[in-house]
PDB file of C-alpha atoms in Angstrom:
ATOM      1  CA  UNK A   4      57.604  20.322  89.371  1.00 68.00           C
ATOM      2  CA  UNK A   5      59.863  17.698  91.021  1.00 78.00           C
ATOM      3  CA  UNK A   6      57.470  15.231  91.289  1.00 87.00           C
ATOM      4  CA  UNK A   7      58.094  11.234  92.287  1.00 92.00           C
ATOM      5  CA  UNK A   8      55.021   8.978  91.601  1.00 95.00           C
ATOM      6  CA  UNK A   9      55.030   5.683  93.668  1.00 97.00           C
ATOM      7  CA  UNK A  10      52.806   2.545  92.694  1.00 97.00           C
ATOM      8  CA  UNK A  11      51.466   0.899  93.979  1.00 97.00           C
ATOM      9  CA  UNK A  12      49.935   3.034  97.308  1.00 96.00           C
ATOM     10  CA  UNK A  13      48.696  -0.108  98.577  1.00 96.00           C
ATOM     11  CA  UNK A  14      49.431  -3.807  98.081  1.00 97.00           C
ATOM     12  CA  UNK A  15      48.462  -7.083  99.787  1.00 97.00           C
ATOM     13  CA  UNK A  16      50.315 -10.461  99.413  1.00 96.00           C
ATOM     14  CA  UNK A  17      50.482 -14.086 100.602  1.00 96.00           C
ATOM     15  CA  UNK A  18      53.749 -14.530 102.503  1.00 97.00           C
ATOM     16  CA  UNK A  19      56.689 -15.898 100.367  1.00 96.00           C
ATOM     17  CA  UNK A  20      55.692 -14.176  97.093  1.00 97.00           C
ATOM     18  CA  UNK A  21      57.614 -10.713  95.915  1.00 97.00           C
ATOM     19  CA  UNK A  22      56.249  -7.612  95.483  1.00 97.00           C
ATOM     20  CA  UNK A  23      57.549  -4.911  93.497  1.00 97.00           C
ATOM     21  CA  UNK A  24      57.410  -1.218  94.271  1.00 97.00           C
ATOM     22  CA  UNK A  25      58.192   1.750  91.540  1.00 97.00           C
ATOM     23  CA  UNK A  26      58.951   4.910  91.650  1.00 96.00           C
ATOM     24  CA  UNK A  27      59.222   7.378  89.237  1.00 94.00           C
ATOM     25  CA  UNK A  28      60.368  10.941  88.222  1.00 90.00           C
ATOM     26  CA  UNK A  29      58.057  12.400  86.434  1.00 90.00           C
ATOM     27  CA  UNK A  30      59.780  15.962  85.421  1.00 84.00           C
ATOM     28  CA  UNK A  31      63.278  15.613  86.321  1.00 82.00           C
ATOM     29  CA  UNK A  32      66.353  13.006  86.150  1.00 84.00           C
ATOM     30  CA  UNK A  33      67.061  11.267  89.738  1.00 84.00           C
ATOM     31  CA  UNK A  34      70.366  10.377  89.894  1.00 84.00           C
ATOM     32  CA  UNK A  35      69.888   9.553  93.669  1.00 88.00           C
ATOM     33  CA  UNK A  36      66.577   7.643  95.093  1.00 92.00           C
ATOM     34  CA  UNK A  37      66.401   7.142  98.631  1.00 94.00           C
ATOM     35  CA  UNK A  38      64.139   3.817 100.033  1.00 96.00           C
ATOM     36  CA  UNK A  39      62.962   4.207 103.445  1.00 96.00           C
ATOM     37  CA  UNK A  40      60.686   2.077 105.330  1.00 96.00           C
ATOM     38  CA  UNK A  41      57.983   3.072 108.443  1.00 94.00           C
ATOM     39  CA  UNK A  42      56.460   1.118 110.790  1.00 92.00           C
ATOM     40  CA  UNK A  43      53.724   2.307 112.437  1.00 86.00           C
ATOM     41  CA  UNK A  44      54.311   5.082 115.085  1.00 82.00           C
ATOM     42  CA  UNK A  45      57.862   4.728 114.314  1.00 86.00           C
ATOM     43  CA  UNK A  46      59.768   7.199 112.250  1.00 86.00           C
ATOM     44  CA  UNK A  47      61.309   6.892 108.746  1.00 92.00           C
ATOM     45  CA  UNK A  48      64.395   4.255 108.581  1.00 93.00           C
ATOM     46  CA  UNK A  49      66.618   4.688 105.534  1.00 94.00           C
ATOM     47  CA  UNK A  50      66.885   0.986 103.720  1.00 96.00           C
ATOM     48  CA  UNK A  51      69.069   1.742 101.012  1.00 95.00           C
ATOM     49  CA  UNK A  52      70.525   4.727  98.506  1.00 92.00           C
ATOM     50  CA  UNK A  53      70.426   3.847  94.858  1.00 91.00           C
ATOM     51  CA  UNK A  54      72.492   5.817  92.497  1.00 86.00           C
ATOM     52  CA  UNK A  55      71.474   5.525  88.406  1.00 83.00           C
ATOM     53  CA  UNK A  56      73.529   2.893  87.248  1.00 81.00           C
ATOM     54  CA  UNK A  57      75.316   1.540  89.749  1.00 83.00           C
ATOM     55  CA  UNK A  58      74.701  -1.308  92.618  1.00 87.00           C
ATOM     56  CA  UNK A  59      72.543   0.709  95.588  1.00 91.00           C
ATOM     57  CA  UNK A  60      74.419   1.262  99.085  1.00 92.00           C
ATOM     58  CA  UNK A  61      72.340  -0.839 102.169  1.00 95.00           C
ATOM     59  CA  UNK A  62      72.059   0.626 105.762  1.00 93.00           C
ATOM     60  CA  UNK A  63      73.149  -1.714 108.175  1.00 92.00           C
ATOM     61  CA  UNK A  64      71.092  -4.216 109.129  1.00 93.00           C
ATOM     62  CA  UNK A  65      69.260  -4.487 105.715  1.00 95.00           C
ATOM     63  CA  UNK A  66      69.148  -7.719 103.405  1.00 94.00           C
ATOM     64  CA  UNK A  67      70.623  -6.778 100.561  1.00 93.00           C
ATOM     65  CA  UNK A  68      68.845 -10.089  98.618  1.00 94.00           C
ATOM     66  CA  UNK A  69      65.970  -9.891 100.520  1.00 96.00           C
ATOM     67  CA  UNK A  70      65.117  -5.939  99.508  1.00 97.00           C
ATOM     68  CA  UNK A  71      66.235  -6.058  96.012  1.00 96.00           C
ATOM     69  CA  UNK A  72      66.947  -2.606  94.163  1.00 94.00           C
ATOM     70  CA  UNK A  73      66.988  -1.325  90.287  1.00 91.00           C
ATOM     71  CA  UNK A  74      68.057   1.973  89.283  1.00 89.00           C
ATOM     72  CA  UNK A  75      68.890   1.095  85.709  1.00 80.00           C
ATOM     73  CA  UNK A  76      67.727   4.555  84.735  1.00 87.00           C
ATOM     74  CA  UNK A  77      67.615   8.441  85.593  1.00 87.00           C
ATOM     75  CA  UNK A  78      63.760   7.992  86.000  1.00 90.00           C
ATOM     76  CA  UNK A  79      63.217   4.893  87.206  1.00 92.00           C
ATOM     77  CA  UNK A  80      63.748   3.071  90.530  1.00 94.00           C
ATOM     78  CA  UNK A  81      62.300  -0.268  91.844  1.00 95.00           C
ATOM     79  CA  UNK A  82      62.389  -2.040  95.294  1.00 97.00           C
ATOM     80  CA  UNK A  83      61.347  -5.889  95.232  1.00 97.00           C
ATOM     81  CA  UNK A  84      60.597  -7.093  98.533  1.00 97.00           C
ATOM     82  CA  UNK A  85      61.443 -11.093  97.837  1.00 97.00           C
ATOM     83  CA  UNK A  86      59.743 -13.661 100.070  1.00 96.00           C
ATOM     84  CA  UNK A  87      57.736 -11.315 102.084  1.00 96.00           C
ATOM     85  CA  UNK A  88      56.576 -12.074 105.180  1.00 96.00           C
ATOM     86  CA  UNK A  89      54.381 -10.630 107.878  1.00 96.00           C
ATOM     87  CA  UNK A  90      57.207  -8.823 109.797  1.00 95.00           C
ATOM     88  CA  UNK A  91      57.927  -7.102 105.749  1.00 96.00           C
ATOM     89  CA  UNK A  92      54.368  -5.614 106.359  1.00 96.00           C
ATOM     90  CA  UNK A  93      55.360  -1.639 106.619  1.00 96.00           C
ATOM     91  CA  UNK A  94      55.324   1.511 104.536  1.00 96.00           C
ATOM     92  CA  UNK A  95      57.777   1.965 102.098  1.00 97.00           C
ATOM     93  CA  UNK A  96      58.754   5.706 101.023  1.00 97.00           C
ATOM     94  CA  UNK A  97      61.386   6.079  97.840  1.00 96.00           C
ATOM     95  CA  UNK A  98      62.655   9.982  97.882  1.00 94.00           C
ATOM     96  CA  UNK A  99      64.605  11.615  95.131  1.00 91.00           C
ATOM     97  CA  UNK A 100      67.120  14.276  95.723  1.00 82.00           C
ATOM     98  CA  UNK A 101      66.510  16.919  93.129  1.00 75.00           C
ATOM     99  CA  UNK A 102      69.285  19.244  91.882  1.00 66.00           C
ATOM    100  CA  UNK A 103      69.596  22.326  93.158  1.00 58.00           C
ATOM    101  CA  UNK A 104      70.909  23.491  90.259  1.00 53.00           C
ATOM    102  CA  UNK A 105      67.751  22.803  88.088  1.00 50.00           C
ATOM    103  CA  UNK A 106      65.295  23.131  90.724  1.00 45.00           C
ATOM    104  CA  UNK A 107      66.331  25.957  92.795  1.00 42.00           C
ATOM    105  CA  UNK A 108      64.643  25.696  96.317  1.00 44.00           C
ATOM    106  CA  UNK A 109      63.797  22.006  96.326  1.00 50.00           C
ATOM    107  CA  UNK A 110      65.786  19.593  97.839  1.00 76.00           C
ATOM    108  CA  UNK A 111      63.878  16.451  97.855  1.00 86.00           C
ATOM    109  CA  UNK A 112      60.646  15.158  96.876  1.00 88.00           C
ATOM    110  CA  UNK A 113      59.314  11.881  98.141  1.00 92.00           C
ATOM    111  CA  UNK A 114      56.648   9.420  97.020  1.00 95.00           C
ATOM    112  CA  UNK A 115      53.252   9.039  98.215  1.00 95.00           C
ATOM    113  CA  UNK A 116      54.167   5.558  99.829  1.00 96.00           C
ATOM    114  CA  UNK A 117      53.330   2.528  99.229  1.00 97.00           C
ATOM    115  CA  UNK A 118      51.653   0.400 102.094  1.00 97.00           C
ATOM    116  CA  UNK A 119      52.395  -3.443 101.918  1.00 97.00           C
ATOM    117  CA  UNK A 120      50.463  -5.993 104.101  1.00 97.00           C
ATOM    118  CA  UNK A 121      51.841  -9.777 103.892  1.00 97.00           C
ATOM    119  CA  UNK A 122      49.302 -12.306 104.468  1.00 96.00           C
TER     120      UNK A 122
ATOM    121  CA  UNK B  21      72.319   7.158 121.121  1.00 72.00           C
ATOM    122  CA  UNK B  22      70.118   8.151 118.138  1.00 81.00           C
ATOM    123  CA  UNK B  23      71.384  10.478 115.484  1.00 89.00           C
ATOM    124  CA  UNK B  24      68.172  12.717 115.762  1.00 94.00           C
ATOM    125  CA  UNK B  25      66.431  12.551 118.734  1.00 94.00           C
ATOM    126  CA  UNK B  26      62.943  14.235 119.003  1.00 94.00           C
ATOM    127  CA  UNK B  27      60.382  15.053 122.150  1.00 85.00           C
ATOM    128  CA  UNK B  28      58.473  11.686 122.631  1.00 76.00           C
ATOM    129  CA  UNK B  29      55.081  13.450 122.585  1.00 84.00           C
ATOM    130  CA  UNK B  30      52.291  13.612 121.986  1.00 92.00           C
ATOM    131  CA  UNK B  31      51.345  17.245 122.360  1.00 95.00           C
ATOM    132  CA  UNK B  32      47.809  17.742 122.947  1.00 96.00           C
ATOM    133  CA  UNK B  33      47.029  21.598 123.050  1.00 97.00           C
ATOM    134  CA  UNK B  34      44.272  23.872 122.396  1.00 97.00           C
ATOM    135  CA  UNK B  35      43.452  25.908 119.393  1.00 98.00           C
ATOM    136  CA  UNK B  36      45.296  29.276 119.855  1.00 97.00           C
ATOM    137  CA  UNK B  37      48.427  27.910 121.451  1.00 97.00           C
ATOM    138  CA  UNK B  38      51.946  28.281 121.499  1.00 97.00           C
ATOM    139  CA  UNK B  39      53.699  24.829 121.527  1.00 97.00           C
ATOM    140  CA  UNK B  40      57.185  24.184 120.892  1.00 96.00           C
ATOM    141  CA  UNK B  41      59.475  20.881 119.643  1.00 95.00           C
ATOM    142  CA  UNK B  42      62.883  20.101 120.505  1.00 94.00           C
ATOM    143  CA  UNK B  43      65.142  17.721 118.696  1.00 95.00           C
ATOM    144  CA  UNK B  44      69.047  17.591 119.203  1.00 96.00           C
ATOM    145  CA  UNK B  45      71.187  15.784 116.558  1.00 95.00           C
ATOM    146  CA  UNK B  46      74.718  13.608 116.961  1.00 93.00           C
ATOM    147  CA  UNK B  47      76.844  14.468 113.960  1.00 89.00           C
ATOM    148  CA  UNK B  48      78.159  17.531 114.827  1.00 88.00           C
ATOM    149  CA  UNK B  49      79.840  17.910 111.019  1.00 86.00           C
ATOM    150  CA  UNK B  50      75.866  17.910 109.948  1.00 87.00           C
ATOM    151  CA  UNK B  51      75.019  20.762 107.795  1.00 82.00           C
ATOM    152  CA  UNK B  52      71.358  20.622 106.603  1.00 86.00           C
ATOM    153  CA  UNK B  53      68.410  20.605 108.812  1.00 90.00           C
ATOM    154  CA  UNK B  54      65.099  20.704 108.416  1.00 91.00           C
ATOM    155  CA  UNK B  55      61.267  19.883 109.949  1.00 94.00           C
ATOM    156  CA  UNK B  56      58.617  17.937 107.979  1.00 94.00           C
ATOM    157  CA  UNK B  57      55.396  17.269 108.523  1.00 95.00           C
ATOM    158  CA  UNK B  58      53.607  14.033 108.073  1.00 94.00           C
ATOM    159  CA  UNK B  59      49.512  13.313 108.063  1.00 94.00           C
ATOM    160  CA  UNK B  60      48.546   9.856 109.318  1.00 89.00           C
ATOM    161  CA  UNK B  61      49.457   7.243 106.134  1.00 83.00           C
ATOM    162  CA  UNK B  62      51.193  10.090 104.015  1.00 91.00           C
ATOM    163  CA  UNK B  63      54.747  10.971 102.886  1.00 92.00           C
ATOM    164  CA  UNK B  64      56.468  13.583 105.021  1.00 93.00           C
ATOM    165  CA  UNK B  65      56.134  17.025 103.178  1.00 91.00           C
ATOM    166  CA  UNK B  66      58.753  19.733 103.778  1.00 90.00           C
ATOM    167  CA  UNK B  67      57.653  22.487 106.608  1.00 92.00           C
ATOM    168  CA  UNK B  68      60.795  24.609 106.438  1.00 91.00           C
ATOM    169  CA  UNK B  69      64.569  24.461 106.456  1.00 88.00           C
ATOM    170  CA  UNK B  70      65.963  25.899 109.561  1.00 90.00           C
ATOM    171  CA  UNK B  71      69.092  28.225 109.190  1.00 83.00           C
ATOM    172  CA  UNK B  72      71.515  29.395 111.616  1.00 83.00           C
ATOM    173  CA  UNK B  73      70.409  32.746 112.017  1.00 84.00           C
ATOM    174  CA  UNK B  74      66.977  30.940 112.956  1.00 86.00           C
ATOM    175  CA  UNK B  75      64.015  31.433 110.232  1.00 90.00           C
ATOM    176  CA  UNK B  76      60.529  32.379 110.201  1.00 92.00           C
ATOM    177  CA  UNK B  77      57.097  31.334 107.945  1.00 92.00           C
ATOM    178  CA  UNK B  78      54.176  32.366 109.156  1.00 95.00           C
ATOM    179  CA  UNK B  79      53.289  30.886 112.628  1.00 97.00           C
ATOM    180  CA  UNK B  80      56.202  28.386 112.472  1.00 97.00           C
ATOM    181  CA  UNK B  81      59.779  29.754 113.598  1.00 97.00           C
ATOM    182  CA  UNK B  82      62.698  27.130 113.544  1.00 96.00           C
ATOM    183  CA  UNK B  83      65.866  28.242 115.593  1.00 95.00           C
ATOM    184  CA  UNK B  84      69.194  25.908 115.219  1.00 94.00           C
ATOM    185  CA  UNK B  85      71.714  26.129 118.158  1.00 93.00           C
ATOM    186  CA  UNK B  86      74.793  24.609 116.681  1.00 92.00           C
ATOM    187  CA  UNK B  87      77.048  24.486 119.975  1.00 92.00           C
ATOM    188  CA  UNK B  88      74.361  22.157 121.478  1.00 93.00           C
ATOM    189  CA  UNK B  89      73.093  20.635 118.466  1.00 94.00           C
ATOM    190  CA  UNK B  90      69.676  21.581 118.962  1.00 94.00           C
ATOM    191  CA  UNK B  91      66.821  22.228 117.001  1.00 95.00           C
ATOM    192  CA  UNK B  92      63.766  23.974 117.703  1.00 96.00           C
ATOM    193  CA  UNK B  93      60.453  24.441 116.316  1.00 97.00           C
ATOM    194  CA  UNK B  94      57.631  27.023 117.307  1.00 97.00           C
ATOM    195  CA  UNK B  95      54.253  26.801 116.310  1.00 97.00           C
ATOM    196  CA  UNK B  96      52.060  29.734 117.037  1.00 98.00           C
ATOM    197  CA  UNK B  97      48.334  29.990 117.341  1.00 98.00           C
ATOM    198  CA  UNK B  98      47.931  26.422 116.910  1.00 98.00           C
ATOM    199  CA  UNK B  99      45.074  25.583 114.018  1.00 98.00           C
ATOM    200  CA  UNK B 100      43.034  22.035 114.218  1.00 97.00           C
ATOM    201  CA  UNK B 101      44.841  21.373 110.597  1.00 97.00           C
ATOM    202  CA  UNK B 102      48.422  21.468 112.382  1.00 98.00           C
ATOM    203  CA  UNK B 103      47.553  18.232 114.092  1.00 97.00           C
ATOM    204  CA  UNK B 104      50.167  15.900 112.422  1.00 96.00           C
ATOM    205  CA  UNK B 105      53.797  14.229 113.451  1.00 95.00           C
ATOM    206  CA  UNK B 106      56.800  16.665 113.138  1.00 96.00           C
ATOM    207  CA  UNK B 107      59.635  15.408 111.933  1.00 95.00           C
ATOM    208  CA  UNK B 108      63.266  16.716 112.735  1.00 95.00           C
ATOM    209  CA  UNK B 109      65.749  15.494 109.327  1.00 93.00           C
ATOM    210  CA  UNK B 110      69.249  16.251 109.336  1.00 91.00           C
ATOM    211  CA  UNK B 111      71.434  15.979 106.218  1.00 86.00           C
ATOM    212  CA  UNK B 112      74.884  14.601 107.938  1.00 80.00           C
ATOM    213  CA  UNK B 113      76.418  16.094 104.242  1.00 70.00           C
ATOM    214  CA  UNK B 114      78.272  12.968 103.301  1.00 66.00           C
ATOM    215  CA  UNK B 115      78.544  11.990 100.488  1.00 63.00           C
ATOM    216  CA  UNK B 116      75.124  10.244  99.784  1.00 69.00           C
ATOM    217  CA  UNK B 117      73.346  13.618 100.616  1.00 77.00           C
ATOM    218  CA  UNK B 118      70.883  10.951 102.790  1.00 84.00           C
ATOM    219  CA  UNK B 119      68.613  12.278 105.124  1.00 88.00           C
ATOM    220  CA  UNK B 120      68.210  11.084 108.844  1.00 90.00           C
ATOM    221  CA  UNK B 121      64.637  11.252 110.470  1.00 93.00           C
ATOM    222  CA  UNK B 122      64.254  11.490 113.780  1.00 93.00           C
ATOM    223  CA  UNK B 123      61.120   9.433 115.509  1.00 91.00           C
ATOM    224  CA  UNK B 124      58.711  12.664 115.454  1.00 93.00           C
ATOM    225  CA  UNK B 125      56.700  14.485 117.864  1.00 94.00           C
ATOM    226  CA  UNK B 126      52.821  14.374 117.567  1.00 94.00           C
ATOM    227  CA  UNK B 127      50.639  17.281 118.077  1.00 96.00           C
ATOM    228  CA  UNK B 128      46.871  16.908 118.564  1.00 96.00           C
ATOM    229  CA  UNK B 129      45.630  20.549 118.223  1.00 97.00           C
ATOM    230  CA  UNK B 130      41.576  20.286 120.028  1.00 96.00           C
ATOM    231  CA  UNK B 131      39.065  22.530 119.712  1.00 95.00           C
TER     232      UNK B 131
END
């Protein structure tokens, strides 16, 4: 159970078009997805924290309008990278906190990642 | 300084040893900490929470140290398949419930 499916894994795009990344929950409601990005041999940065309904919460540092986020429901979550460019090439990870309440012994599941190469 | 700071690595050890991980963490109010382990292109998967009292699985023992903020993770009788990057994650237990990664430690296990 618990599980977050992420399309698409992989992903190649001219520089200045958008690309949009989803994740979703396939047997539980995630009222909190997490968006991190990794570049290679670098760890796991935290982008932004989405909560269902509302406006998502950016880390410092991280353009809100560039790296657009939609949580507009308990199963759903989507990152938009808008006028990519090659420095946007990276791996981007969403990761769902699951209740501990309905899933005793999980904490959080992640996506299998999607890799994005701009062009 | 980093929130979670990890051994730079990489480990390269033989099958059959003993190699252990350090990571120390910033936040002192943090209350959550775990490793993860993550293959080459992959997700990070959970490896174990690590508790106060210091927990066991198998070959892998995590020990916390809460006056120095310091985490710990021994891996016993290395296998080929542990060769991966560990990660050390705290959970600073704000509100968000995010989750900080620290840079990782690579291990190459060789024959």
């Amino acid at each position: 159970g618990a599980v977050v499916s992420q399309h698409p894994s992989w992903v190649i795009c001219k520089s200045g078009t958008s690309v949009k990344i989803e994740c979703r929950s396939l047997d539980f409601q995630a009222t909190t997805m997490f968006w991190y990005r990794q570049f290679p041999k670098q760890s796991l940065m935290l982008m932004a924290t989405s909560n269902e309904g509302s406006k998502a919460t950016y880390e410092q540092g991280v353009e809100k309008d560039k790296f657009l986020i939609n949580h507009a429901s308990l199963t759903l979550s989507t990152l938009t990278v808008t006028s990519a460019h090659p420095e946007d090439s990276s791996f981007y990870i969403c990761s769902a906190r699951v209740d501990r309440e309905i899933a005793p012994g999980y904490g959080y599941t992640f996506g299998s990642g999607t890799r994005l190469t701009v062009v | 300084r980093k929130e979670v700071e990890q051994d730079p690595g990489p480990f390269n050890v033989p099958e059959g040893a003993t190699v252990a991980f350090n990571c120390t963490y910033s936040n002192s109010a943090s209350q959550s900490f775990f490793w993860y382990r993550q293959d080459c292109r992959k997700e990070p998967k959970l490896l174990m929470s690590v508790y106060s009292s210091g927990n066991e699985d198998g070959r892998f023992t995590a020990q916390l140290n809460r006056a120095s903020q310091y985490i710990s993770l021994l891996i016993r009788d290395s296998k080929l398949s542990d060769s991966a990057t560990y990660l050390c994650v705290v959970n600073p237990m704000d509100s968000s419930y995010k989750l900080i990664f620290g840079s990782g430690t690579r291990l190459l296990v060789r024959p």
